[in-house]
mmCIF file of C-alpha atoms in Angstrom:
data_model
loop_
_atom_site.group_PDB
_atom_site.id
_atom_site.type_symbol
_atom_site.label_atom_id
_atom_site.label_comp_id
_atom_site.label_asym_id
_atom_site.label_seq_id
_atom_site.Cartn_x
_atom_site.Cartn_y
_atom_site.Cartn_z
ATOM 1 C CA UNK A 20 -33.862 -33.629 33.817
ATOM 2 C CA UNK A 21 -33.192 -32.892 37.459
ATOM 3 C CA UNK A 22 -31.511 -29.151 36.344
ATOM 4 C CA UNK A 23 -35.079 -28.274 34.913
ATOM 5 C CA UNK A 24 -37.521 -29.500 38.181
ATOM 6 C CA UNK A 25 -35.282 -26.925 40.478
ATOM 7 C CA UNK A 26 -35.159 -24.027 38.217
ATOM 8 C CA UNK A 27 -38.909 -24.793 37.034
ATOM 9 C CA UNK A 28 -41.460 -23.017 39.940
ATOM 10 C CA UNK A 29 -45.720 -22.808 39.159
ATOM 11 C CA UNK A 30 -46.016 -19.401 37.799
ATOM 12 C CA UNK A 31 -49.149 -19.056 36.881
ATOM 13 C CA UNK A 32 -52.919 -19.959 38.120
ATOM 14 C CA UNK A 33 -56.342 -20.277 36.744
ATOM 15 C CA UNK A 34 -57.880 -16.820 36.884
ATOM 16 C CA UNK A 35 -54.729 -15.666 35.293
ATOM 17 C CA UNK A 36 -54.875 -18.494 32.420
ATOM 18 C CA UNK A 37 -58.778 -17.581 31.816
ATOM 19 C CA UNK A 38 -57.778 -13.460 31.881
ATOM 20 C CA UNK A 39 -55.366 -14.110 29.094
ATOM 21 C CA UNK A 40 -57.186 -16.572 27.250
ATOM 22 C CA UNK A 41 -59.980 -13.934 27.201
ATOM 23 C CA UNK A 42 -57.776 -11.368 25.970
ATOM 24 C CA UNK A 43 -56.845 -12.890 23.281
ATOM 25 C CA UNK A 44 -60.459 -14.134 22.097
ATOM 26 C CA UNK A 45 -61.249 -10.472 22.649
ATOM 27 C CA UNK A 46 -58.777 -9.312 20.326
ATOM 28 C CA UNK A 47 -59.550 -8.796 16.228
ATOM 29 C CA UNK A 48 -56.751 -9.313 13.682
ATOM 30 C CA UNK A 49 -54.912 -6.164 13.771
ATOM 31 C CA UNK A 50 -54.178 -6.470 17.700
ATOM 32 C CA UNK A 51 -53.208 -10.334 17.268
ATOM 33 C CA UNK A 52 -50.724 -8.905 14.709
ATOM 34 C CA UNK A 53 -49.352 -6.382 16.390
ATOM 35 C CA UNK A 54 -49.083 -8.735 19.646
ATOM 36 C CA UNK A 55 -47.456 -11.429 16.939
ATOM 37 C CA UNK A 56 -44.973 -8.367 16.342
ATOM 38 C CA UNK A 57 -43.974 -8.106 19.862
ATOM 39 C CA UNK A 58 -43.309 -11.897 20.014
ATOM 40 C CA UNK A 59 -41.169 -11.772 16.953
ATOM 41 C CA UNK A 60 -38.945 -8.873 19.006
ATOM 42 C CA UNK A 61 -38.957 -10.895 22.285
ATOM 43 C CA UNK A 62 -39.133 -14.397 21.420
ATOM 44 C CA UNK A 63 -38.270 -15.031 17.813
ATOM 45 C CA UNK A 64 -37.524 -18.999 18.354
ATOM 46 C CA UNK A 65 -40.567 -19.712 19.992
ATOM 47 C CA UNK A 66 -42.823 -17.872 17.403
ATOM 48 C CA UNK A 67 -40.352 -19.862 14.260
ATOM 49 C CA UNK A 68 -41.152 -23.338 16.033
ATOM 50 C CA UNK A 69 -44.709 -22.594 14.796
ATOM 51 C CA UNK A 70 -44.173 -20.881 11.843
ATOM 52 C CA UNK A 71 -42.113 -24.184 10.453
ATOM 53 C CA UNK A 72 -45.180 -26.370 10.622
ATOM 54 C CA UNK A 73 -46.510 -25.769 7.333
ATOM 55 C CA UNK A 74 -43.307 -26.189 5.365
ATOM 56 C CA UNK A 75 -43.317 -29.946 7.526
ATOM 57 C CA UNK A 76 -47.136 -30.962 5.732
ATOM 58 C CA UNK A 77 -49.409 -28.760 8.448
ATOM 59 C CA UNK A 78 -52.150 -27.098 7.884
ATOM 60 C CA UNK A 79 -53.047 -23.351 8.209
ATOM 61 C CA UNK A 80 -55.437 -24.076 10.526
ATOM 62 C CA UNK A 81 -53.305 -26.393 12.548
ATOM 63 C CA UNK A 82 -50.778 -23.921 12.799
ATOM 64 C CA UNK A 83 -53.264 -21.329 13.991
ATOM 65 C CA UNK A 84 -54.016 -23.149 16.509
ATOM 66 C CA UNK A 85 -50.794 -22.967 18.264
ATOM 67 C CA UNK A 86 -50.576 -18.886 16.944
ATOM 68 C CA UNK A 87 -53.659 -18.846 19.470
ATOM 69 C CA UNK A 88 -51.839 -20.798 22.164
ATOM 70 C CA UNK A 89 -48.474 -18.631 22.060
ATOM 71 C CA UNK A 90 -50.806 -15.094 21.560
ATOM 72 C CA UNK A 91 -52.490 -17.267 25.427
ATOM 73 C CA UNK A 92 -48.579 -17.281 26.702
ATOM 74 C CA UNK A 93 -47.296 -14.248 25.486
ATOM 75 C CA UNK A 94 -50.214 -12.369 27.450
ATOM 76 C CA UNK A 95 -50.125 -14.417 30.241
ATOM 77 C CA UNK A 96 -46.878 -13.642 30.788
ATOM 78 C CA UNK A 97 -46.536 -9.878 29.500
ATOM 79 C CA UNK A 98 -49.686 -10.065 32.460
ATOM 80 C CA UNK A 99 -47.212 -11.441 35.134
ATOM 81 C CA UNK A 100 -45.188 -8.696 34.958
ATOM 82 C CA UNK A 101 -42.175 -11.051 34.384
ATOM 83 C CA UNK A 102 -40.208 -11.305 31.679
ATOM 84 C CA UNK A 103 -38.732 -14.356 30.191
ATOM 85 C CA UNK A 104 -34.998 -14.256 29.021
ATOM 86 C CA UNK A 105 -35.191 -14.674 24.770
ATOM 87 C CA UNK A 106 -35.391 -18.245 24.859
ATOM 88 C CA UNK A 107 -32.343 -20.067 22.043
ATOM 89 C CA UNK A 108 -32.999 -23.151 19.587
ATOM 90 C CA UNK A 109 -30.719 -25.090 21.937
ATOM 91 C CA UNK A 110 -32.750 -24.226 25.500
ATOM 92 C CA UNK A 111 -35.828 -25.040 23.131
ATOM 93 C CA UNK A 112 -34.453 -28.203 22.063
ATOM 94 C CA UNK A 113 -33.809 -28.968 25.265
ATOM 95 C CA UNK A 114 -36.989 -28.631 26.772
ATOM 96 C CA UNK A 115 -38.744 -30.312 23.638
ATOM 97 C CA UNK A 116 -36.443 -33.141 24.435
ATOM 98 C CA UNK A 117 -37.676 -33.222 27.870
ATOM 99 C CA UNK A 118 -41.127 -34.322 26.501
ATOM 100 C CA UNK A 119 -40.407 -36.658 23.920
ATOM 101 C CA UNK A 120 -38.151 -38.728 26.425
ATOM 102 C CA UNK A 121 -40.903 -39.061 28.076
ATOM 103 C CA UNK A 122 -43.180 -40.617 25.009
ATOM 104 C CA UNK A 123 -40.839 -42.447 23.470
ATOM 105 C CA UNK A 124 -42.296 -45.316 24.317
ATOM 106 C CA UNK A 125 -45.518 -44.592 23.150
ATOM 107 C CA UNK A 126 -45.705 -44.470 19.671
ATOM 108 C CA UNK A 127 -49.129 -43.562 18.342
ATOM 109 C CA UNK A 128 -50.797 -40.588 19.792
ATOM 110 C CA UNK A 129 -54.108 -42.107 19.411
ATOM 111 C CA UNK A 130 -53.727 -44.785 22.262
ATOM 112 C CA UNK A 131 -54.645 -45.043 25.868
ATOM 113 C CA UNK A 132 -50.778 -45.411 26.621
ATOM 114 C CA UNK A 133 -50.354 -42.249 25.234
ATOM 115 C CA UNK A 134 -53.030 -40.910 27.160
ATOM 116 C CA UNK A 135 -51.779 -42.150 30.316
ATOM 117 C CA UNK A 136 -48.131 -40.452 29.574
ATOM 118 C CA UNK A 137 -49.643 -37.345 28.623
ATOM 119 C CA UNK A 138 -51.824 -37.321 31.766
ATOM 120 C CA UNK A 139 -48.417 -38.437 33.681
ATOM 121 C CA UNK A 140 -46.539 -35.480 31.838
ATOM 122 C CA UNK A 141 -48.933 -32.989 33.076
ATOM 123 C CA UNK A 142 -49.137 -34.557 37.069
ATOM 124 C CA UNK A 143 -45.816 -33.994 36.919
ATOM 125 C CA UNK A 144 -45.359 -30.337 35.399
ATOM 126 C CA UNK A 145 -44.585 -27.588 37.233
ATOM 127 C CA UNK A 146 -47.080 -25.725 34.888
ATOM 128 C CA UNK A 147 -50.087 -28.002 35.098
ATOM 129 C CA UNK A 148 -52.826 -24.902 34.679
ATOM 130 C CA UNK A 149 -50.480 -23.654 31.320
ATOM 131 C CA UNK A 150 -49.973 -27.381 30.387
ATOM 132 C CA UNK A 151 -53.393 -28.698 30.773
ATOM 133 C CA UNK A 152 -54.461 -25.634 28.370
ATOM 134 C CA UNK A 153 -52.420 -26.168 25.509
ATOM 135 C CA UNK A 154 -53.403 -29.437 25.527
ATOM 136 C CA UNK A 155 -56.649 -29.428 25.928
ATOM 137 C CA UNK A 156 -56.525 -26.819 22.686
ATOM 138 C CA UNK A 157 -54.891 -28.828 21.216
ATOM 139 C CA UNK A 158 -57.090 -32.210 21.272
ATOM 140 C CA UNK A 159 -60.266 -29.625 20.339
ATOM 141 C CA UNK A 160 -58.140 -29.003 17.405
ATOM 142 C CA UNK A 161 -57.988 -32.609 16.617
ATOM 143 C CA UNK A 162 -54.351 -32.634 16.785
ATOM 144 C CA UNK A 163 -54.138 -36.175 18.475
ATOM 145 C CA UNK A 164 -56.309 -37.686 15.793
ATOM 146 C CA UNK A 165 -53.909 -36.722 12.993
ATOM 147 C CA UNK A 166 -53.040 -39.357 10.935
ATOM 148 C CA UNK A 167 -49.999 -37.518 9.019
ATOM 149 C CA UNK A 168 -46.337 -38.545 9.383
ATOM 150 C CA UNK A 169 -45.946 -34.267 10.590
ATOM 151 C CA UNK A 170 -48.874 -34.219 12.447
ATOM 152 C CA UNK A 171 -46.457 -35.311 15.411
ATOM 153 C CA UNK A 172 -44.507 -31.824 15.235
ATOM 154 C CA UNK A 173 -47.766 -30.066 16.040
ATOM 155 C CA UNK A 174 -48.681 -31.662 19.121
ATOM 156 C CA UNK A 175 -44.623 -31.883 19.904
ATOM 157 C CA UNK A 176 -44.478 -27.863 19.106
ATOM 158 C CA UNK A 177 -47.064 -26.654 21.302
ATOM 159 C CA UNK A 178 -45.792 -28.734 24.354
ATOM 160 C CA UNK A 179 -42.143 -27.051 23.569
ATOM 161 C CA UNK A 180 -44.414 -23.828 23.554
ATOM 162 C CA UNK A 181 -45.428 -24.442 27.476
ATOM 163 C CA UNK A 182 -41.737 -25.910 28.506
ATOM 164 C CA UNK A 183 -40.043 -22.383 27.413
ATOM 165 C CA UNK A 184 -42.552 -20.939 29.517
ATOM 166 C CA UNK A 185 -42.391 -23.421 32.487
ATOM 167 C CA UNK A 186 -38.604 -23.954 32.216
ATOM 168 C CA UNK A 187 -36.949 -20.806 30.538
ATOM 169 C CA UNK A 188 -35.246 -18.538 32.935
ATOM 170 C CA UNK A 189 -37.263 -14.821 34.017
ATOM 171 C CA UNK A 190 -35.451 -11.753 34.199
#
């Protein structure tokens, strides 16, 4: 844990989150795919992590949800004018990791422990602005209020989502 908080630095602020976000609500289907394209080319782990959710019991819709959040990342960092290094399954892993540690002891999503952790998680994040997003997407998707066995992954994917970004080395 102590080798991501030094290599982690706040990257991005709130006018840049809402100038993304807006991009990407501005865009119609072709220009998601074709921005879906470029993420395949740059960051093909990161865009599988979400395209594994339905074969684990998701829904469509669930999984679109995080499409949206990644399209949200992708721009906001294309935006930046950084680029971050092609992030591997084992750096991924590692910064999913990160996050469950830190709920293991939490169990159900649904409880005010769990609340408190997540609102812990996010104090704590160098990322807080690109954090506090995804999350709050997230709950308006209804993700905490899952009662599926996979409904876990979704939640767990879209946090990995933010790590990569937060914890992933630039070039």
């Amino acid at each position: 844990p102590e080798r991501f908080s030094r290599s982690a630095m706040k990257r991005f602020n709130e006018q840049q989150l809402a100038s993304a976000s807006l991009k990407v609500a501005a865009m119609d289907i072709r220009q998601k795919e074709a921005v879906m394209d470029e993420i395949f080319k740059s960051q093909p782990n990161l865009l599988a992590s979400v395209l594994v959710l339905p074969q684990m019991g998701n829904s469509l819709e669930h999984v679109e949800v995080l499409l949206n959040v990644l399209l949200v990342i992708h721009e906001l960092v294309r935006a930046s004018g950084k680029t971050l290094k092609q992030v591997s399954e084992s750096e991924q892993d590692q910064y999913v990791s990160r996050f469950v540690a830190h709920l293991k002891s939490v169990g159900d999503l649904r409880s005010a422990k769990a609340n408190r952790a997540i609102d812990a998680y996010v104090k704590a994040h160098p990322e807080k602005v690109l954090l506090a997003y995804a999350i709050g997407e997230m709950q308006k998707a209804g993700f905490t209020e899952l009662q599926h066995d996979a409904s876990k992954y979704l939640f767990i994917s879209g946090i990995g989502l933010v790590n990569c970004v937060a914890y992933g080395k630039y070039l």
